[in-house]
mmCIF file of C-alpha atoms and ligand atoms in Angstrom:
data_model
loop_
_atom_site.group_PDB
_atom_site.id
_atom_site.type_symbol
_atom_site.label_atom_id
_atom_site.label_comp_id
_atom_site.label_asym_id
_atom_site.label_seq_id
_atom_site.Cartn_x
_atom_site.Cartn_y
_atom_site.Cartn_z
ATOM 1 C CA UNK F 1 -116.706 103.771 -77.223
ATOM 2 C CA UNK F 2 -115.684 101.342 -74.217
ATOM 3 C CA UNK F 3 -118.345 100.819 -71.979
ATOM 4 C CA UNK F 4 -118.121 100.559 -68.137
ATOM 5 C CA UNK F 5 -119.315 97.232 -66.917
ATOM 6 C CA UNK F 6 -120.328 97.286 -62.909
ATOM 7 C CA UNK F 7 -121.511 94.036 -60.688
ATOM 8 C CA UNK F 8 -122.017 94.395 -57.368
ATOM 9 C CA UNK F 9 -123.482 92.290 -54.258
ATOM 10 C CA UNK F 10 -126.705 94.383 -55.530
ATOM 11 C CA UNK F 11 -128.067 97.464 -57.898
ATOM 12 C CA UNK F 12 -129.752 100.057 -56.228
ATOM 13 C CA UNK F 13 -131.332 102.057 -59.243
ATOM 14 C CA UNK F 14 -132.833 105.179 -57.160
ATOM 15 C CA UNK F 15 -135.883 103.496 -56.195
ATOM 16 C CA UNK F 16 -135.614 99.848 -55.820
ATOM 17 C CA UNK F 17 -132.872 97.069 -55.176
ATOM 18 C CA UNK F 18 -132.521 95.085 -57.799
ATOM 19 C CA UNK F 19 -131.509 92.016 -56.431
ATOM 20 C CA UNK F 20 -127.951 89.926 -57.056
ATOM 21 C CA UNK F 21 -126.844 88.874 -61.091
ATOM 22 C CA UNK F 22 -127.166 92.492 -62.780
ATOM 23 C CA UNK F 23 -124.823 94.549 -64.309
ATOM 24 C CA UNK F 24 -124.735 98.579 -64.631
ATOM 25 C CA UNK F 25 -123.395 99.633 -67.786
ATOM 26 C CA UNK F 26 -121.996 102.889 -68.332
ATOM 27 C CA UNK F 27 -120.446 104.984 -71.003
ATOM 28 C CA UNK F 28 -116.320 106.435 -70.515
ATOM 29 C CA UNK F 29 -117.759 109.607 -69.290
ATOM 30 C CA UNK F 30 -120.152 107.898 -66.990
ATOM 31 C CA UNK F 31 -123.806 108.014 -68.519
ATOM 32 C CA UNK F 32 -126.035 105.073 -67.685
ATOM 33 C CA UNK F 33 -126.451 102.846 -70.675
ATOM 34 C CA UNK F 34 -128.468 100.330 -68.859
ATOM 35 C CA UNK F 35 -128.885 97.574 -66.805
ATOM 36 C CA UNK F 36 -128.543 94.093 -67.620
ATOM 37 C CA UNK F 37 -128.484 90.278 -66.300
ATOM 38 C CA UNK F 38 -125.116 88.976 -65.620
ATOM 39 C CA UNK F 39 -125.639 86.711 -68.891
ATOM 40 C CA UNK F 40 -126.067 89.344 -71.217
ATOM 41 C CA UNK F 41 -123.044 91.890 -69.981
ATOM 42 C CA UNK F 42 -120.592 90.307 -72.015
ATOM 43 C CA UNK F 43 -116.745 90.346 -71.101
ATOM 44 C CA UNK F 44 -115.066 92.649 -68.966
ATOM 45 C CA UNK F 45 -117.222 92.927 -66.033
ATOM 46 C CA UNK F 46 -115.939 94.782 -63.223
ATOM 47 C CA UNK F 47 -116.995 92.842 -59.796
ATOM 48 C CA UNK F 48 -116.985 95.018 -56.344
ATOM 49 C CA UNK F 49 -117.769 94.230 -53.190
ATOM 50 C CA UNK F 50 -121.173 96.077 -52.184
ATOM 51 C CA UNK F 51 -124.141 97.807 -53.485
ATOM 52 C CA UNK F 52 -124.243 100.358 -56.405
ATOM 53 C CA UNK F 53 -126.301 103.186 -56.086
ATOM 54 C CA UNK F 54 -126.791 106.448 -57.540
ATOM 55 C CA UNK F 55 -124.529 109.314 -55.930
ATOM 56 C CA UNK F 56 -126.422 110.568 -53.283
ATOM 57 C CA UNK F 57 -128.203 114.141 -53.033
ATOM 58 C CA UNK F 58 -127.532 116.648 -50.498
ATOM 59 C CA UNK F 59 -130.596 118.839 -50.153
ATOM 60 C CA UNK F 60 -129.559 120.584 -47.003
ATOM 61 C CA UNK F 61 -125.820 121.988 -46.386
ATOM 62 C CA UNK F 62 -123.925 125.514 -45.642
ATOM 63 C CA UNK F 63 -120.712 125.000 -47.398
ATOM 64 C CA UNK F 64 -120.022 128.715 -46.420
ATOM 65 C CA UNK F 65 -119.780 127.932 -42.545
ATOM 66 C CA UNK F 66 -117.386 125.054 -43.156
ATOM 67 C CA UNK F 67 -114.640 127.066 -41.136
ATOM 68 C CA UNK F 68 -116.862 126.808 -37.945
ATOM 69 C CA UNK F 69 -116.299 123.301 -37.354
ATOM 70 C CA UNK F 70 -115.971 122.009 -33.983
ATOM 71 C CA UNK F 71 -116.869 125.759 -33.093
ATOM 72 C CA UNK F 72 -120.013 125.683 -31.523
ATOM 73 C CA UNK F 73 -121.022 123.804 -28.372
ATOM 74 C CA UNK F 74 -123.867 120.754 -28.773
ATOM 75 C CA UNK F 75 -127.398 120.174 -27.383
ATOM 76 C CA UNK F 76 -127.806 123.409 -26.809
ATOM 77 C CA UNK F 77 -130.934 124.024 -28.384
ATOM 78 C CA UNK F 78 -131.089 126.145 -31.475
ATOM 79 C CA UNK F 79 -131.671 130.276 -29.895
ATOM 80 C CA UNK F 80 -128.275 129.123 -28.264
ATOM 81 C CA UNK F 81 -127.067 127.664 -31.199
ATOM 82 C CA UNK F 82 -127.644 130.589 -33.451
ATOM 83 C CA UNK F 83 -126.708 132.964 -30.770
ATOM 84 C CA UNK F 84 -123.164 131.496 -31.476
ATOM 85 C CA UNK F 85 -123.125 131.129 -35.095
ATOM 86 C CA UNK F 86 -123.825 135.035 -35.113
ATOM 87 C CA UNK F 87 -120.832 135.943 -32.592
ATOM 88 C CA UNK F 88 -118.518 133.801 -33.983
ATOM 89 C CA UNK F 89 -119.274 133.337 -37.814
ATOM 90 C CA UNK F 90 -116.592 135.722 -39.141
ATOM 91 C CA UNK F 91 -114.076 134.676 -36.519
ATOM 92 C CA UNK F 92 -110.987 132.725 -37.221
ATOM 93 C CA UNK F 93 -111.942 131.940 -41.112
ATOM 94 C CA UNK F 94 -108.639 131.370 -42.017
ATOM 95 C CA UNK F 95 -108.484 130.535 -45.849
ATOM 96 C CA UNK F 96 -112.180 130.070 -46.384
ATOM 97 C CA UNK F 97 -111.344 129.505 -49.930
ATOM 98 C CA UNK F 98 -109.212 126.185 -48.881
ATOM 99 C CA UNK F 99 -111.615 125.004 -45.571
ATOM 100 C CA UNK F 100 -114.469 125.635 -48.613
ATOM 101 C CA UNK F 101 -112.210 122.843 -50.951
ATOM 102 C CA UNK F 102 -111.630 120.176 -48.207
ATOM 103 C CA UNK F 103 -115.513 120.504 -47.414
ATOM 104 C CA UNK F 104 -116.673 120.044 -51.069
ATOM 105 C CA UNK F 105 -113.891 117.168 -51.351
ATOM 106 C CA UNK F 106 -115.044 115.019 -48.383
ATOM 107 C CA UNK F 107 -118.834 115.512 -49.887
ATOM 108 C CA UNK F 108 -117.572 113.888 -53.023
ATOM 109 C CA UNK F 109 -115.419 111.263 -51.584
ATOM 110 C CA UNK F 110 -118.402 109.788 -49.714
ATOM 111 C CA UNK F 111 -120.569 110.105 -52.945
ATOM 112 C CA UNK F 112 -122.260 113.141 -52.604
ATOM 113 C CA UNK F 113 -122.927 114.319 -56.356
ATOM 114 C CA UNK F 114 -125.375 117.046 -55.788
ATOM 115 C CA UNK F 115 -125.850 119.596 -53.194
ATOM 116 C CA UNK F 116 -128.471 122.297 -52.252
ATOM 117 C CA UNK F 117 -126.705 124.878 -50.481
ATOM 118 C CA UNK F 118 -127.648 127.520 -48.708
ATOM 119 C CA UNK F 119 -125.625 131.182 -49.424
ATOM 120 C CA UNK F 120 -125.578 134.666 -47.018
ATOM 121 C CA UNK F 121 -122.819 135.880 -48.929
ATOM 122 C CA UNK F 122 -121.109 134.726 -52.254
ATOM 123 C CA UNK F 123 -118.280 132.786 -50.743
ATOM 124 C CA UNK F 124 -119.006 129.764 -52.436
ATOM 125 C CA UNK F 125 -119.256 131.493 -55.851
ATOM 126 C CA UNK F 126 -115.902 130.606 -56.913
ATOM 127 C CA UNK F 127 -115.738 126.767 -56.053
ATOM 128 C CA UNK F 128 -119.473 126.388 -57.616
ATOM 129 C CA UNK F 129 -118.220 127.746 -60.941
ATOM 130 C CA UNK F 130 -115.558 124.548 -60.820
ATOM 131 C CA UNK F 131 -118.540 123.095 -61.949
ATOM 132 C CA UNK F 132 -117.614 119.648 -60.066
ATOM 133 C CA UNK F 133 -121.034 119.282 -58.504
ATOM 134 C CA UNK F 134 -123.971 120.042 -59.031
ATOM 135 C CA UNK F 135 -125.098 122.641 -56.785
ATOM 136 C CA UNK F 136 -128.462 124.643 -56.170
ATOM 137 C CA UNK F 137 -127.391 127.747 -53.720
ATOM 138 C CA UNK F 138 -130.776 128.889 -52.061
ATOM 139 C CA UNK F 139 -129.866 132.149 -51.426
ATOM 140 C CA UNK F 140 -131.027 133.216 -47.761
ATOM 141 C CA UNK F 141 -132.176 136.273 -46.555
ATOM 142 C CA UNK F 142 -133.726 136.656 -42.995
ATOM 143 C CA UNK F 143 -135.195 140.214 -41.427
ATOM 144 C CA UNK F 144 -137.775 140.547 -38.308
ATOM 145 C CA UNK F 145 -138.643 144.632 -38.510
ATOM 146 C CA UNK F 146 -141.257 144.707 -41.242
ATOM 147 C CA UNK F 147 -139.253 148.467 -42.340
ATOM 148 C CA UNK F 148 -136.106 147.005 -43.396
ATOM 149 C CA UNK F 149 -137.610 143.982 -45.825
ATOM 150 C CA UNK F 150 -136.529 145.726 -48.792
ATOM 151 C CA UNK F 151 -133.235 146.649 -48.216
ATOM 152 C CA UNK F 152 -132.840 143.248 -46.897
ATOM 153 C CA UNK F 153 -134.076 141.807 -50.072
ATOM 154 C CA UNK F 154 -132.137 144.081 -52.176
ATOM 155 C CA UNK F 155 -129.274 142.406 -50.520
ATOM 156 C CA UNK F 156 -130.106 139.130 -50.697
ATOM 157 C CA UNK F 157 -130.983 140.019 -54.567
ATOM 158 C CA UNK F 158 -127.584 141.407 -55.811
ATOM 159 C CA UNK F 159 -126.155 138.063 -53.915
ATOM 160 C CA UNK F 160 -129.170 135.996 -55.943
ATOM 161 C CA UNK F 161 -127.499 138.274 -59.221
ATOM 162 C CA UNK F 162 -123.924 137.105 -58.710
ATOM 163 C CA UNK F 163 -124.907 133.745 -58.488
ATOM 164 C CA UNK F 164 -127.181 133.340 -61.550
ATOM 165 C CA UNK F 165 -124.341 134.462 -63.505
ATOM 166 C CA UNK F 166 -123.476 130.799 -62.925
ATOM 167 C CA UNK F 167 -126.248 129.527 -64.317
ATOM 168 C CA UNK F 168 -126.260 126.258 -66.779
ATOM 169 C CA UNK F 169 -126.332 122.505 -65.996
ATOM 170 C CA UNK F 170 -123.988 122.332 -62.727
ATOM 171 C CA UNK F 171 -126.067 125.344 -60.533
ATOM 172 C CA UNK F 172 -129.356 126.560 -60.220
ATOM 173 C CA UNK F 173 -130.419 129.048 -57.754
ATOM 174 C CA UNK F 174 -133.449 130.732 -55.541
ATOM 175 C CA UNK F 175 -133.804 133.522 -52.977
ATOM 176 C CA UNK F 176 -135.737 131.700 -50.127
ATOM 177 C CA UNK F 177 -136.834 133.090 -46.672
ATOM 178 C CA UNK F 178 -134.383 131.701 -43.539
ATOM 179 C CA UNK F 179 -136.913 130.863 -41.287
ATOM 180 C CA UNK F 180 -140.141 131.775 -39.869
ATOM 181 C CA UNK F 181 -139.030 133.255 -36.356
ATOM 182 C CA UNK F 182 -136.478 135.359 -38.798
ATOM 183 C CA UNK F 183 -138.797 136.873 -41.689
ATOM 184 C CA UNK F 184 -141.405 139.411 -41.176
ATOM 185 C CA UNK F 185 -144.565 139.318 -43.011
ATOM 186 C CA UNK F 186 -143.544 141.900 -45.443
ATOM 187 C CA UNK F 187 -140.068 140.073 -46.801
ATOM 188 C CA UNK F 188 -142.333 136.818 -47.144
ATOM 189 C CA UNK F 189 -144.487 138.664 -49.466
ATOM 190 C CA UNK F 190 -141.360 139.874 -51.496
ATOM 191 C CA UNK F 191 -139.794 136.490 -51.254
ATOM 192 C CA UNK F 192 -142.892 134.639 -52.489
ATOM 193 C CA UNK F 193 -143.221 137.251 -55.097
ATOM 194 C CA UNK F 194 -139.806 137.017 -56.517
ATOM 195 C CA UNK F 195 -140.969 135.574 -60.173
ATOM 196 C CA UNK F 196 -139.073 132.154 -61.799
ATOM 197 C CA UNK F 197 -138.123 131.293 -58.308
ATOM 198 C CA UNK F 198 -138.519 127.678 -57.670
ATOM 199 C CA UNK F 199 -137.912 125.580 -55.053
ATOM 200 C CA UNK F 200 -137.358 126.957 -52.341
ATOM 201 C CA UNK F 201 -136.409 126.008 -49.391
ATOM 202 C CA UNK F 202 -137.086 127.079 -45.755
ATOM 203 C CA UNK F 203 -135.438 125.686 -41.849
ATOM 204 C CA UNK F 204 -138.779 124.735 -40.613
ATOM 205 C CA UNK F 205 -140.126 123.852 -36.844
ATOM 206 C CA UNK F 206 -136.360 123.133 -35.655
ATOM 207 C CA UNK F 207 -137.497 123.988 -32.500
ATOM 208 C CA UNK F 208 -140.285 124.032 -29.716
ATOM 209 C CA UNK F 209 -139.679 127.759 -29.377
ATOM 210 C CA UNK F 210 -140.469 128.603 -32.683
ATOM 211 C CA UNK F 211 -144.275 127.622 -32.353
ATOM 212 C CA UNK F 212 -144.904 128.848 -29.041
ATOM 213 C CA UNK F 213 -144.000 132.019 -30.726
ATOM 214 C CA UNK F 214 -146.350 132.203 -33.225
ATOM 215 C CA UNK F 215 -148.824 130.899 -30.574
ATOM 216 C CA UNK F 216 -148.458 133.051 -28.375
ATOM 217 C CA UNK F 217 -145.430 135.296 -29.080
ATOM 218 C CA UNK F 218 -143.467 134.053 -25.750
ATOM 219 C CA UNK F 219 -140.835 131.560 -25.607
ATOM 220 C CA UNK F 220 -137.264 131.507 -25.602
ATOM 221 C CA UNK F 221 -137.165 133.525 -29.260
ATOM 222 C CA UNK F 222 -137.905 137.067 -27.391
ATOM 223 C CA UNK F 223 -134.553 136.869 -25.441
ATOM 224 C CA UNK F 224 -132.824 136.444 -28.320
ATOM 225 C CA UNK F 225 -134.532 138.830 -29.969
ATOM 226 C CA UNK F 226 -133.228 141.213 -27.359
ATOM 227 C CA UNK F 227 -130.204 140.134 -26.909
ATOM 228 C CA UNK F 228 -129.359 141.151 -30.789
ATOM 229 C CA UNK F 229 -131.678 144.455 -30.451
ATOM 230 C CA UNK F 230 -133.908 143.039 -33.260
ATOM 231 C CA UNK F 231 -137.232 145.034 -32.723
ATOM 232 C CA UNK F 232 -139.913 142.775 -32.713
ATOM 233 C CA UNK F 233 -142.845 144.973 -32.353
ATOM 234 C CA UNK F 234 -144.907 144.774 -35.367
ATOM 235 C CA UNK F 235 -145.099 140.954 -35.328
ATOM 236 C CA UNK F 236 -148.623 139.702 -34.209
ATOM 237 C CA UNK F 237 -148.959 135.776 -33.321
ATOM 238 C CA UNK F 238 -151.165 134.225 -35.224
ATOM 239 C CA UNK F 239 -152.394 131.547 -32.861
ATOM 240 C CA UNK F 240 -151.054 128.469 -35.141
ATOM 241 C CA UNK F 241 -148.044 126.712 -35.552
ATOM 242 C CA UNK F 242 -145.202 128.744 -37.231
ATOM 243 C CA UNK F 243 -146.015 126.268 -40.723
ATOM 244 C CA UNK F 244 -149.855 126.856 -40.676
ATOM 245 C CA UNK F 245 -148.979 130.395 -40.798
ATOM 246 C CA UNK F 246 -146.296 131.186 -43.677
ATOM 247 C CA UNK F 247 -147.222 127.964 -46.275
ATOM 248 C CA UNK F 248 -149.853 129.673 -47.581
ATOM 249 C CA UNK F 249 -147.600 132.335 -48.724
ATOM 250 C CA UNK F 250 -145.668 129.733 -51.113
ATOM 251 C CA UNK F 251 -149.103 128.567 -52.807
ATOM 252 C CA UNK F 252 -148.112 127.196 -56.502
ATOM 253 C CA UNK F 253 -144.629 127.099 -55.976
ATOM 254 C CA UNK F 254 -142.494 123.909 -54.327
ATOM 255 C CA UNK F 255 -140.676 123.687 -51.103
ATOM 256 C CA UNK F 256 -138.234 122.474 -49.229
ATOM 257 C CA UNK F 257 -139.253 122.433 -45.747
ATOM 258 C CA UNK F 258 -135.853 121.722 -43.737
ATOM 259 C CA UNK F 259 -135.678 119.600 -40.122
ATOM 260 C CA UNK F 260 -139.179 119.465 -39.114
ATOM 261 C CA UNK F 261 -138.093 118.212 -35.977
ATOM 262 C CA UNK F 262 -141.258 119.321 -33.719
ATOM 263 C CA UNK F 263 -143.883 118.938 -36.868
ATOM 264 C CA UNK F 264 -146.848 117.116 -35.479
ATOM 265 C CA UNK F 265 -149.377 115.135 -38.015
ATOM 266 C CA UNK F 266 -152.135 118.370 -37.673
ATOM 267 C CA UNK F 267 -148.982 120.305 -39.559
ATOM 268 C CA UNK F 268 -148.573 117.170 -42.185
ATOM 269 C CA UNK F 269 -152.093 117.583 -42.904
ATOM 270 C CA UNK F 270 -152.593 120.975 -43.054
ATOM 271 C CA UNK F 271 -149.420 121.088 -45.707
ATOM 272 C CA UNK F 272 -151.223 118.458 -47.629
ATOM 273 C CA UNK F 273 -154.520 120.974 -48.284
ATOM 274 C CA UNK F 274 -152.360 122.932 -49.695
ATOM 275 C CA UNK F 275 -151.601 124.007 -53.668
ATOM 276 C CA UNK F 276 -148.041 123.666 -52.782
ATOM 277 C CA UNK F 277 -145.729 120.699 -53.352
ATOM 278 C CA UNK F 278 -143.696 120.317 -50.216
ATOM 279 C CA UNK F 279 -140.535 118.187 -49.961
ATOM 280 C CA UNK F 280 -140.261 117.235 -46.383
ATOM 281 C CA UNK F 281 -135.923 117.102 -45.524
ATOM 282 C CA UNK F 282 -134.495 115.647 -42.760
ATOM 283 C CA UNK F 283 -130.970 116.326 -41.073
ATOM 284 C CA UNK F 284 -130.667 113.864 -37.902
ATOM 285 C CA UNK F 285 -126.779 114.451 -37.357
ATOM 286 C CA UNK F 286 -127.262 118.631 -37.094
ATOM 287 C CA UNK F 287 -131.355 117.893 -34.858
ATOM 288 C CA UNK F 288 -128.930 115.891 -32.438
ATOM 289 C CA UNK F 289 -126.074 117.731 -32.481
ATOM 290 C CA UNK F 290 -128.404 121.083 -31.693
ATOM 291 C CA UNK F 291 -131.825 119.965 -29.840
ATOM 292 C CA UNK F 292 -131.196 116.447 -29.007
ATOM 293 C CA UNK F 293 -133.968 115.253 -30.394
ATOM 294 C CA UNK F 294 -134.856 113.461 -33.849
ATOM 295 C CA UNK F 295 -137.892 114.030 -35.748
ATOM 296 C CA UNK F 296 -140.713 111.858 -35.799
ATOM 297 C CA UNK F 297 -139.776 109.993 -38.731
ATOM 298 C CA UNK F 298 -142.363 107.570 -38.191
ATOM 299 C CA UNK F 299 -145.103 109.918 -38.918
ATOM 300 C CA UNK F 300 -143.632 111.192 -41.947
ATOM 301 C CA UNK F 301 -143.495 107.816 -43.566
ATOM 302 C CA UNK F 302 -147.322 107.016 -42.185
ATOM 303 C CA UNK F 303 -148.468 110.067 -43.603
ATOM 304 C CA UNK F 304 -146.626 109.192 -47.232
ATOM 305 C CA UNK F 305 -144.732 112.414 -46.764
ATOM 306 C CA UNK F 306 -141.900 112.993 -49.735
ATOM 307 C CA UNK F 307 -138.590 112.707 -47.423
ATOM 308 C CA UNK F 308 -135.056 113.906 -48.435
ATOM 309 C CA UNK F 309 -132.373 114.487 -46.499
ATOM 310 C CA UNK F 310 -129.457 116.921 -45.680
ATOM 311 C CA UNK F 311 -126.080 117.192 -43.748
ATOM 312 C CA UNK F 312 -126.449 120.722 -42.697
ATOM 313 C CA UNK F 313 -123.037 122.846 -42.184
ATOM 314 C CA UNK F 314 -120.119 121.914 -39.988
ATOM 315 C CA UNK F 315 -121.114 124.741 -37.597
ATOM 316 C CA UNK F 316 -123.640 121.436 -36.651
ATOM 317 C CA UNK F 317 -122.027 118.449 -37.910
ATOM 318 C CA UNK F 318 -119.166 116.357 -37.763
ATOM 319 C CA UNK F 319 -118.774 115.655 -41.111
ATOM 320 C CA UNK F 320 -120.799 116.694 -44.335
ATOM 321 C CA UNK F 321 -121.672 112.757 -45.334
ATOM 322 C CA UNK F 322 -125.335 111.879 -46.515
ATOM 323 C CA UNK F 323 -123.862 107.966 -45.724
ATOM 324 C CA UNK F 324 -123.198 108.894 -41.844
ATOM 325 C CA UNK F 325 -127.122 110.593 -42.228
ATOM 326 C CA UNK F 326 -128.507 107.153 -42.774
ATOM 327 C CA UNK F 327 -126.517 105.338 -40.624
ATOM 328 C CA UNK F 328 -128.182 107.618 -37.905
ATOM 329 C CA UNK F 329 -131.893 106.711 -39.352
ATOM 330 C CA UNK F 330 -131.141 103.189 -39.175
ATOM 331 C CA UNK F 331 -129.618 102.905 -35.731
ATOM 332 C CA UNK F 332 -132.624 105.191 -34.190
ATOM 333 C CA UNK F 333 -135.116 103.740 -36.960
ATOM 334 C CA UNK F 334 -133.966 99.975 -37.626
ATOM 335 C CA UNK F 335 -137.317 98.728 -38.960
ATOM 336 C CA UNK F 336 -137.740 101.409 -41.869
ATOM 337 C CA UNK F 337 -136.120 99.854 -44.896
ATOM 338 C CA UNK F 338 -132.744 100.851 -46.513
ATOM 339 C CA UNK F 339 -134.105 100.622 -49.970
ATOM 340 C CA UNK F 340 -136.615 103.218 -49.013
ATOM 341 C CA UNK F 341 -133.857 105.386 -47.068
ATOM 342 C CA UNK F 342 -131.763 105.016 -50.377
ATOM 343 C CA UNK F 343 -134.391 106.377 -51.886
ATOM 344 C CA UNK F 344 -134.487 109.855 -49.760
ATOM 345 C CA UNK F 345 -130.874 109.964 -50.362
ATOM 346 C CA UNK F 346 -131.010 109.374 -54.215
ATOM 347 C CA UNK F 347 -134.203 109.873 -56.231
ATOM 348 C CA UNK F 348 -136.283 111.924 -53.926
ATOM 349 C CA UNK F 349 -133.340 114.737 -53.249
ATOM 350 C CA UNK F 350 -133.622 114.757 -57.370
ATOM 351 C CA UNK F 351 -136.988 115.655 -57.802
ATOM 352 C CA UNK F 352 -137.089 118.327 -54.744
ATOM 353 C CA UNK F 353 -134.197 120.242 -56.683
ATOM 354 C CA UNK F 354 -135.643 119.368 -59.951
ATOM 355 C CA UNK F 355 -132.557 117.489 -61.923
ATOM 356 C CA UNK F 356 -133.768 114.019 -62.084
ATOM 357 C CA UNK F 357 -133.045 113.976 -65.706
ATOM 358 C CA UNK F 358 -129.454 113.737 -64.515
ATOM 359 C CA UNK F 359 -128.944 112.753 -60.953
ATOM 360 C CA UNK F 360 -130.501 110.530 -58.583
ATOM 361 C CA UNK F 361 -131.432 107.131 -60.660
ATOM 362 C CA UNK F 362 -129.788 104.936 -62.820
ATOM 363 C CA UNK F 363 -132.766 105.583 -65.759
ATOM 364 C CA UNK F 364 -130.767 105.239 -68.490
ATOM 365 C CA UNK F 365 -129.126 108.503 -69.733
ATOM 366 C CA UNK F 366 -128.872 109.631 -66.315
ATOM 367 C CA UNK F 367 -125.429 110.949 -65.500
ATOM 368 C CA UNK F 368 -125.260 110.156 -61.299
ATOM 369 C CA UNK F 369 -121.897 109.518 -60.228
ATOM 370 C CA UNK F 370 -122.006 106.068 -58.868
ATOM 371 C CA UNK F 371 -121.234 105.414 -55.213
ATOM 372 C CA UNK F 372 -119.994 101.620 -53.938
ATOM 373 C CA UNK F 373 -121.860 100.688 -50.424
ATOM 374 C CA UNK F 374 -120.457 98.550 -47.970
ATOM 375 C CA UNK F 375 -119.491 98.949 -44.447
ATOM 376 C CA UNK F 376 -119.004 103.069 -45.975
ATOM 377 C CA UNK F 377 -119.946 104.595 -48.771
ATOM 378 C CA UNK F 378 -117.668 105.814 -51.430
ATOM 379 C CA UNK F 379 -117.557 106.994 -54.943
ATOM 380 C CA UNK F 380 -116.003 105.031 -57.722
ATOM 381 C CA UNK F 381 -117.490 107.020 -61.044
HETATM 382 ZN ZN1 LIG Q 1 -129.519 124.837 -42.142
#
């Protein structure tokens, strides 16, 4: 069979730059084969302009609110934010079905290979069966009042049932809680419950509100609360930050913990006690777009923290582009490395969804998609 024979300014193999003079070698059907020095490649070497990498991984997005684009107003902070996404999220859809197809193609013309998403309903169903991603859909399911967890996981079951018919090497899926100001006690227990489940994911400390609730059950949380008749009665603060208080739930299993924007180290460490592996996943573009405010990625990298990142939906982003992500790090970050950003992007978002067999590296046998960096990223394989 004809191989593929790629040389770019550099190699980026998922963890480190290579450096200048290699060649990627791939099969037709684009399987790494290997890599090799310039001398050995042989004819037929294909020269671009820019660095190879592995196509990146997506571990945060909502492909299922790509019609609100442009909907919602910014820097509102997120009680706002999600005040509007629930009055307007079934307005003006249009053909979801087509707004759903433009979404998935920009992800793959800026070299997005694998996504996870997160699902409320099973709109995404049919366009995951297309099979031309690979996609994990973290099915979401969210309840305060402690008496109507189960019919709220029922729900979010028969959803989770729909979309393991699916099942095979192109989508995975999980039934994961939506957040701790949104989950009573009770629907933890029956997510955390729910057996081969794994990961899972969770939005986590995306605002200052959602601590000073569990502190002290005040804060801007109660007026929404209200405002959506949402009978918050039986929950009792616990004193701690919203994390210290629903991790231990999770013990044994992995997670996803999603934003993190107002995590403070006593968090990190706390989560590192613990029998649970935690993937720590950052969207800037949606933190800025929402709270104005960026997470202190600093502190993550100090504390060796595993770091992925995510696009969110276009209910808080302009564009669903792990690429326009990193150019955000690096213009609010500019001393933290782009290997090791690469690496969030790539490798890391592998592991946290569990396919780094296949996506993620160029190990040889890998199948990543392959994604040309220059000024932007885009996909050639
Ligand atoms: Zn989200």
């Amino acid at each position: 069979m004809k191989q593929i024979k790629l040389k770019g300014k550099d190699i980026f193999n998922g963890t480190h730059l290579l450096g200048p003079g290699k060649v990627l070698l791939l099969s037709e059907d684009g399987v790494v084969a290997g890599i090799v020095a310039e001398s050995e490649a042989g004819s037929d070497v294909t020269e671009v302009d820019g660095i190879l990498c592995p196509g990146f991984v997506n571990t945060h997005c909502h492909l299922e609110l790509s019609h609100m684009k442009g909907v919602i107003p910014e820097k509102t902070g997120l009680p706002a934010f999600l005040t509007h996404v629930m009055q307007s999220r079934n307005q003006g859809a249009g053909d979801i079905n087509a707004i759903i197809d433009k979404a998935e193609q920009d992800m793959w013309e800026t070299g997005i290979s694998a996504v996870g998403d997160i699902c409320n309903s099973n709109a995404t169903l049919v366009k995951k069966q297309q099979g031309r991603m690979y996609y994990h859909s973290f099915v979401e399911c969210m309840g305060v009042a402690p008496a109507g967890a189960n019919s709220r996981y029922q729900y979010s079951m028969d959803v989770l049932h729909s979309f393991r018919e699916i099942n095979g090497p192109h989508h995975q899926c999980s039934i994961v809680p939506h957040a701790p100001y949104s989950v009573s006690g009770s629907l933890f227990e029956l997510l955390a419950h729910t057996p081969d489940n794994t990961p899972v994911c969770i939005h986590n400390q995306e605002t200052p509100a959602e601590n000073e609730l569990y502190q002290q059950k005040t804060g801007e949380f109660l007026s929404f609360y209200q405002h959506f008749g949402m009978d918050i009665s039986a929950f009792q603060p616990t004193g701690t930050n919203s994390l210290e208080a629903y991790l231990p739930y999770f013990s044994g299993n992995k997670i996803l913990l999603v934003h993190n924007t107002f995590t403070s180290s006593e968090d990190i460490e706390f989560t590192q006690q613990q029998p649970v592996e935690t993937w720590w996943c950052l969207c800037p573009q949606a933190n800025l777009y929402i709270e104005n405010r960026l997470p202190d990625i600093e502190q993550f990298r100090r504390m060796k923290c595993n770091i992925t990142l995510g696009t969110d939906s276009l209910a808080s982003n302009h564009r669903l582009s792990i690429w326009e992500e990193i150019k955000t790090i690096r213009a609010h970050f500019p001393e933290i490395p782009l290997e090791e950003i690469l690496q969030w992007a790539t490798f890391n978002g592998a592991k946290a969804l569990g396919i780094q067999e296949t996506y993620g590296s160029f190990n040889t046998g890998c199948k990543p998609g392959v994604v040309l960096i220059n000024q932007e990223s885009s996909r050639i394989i």
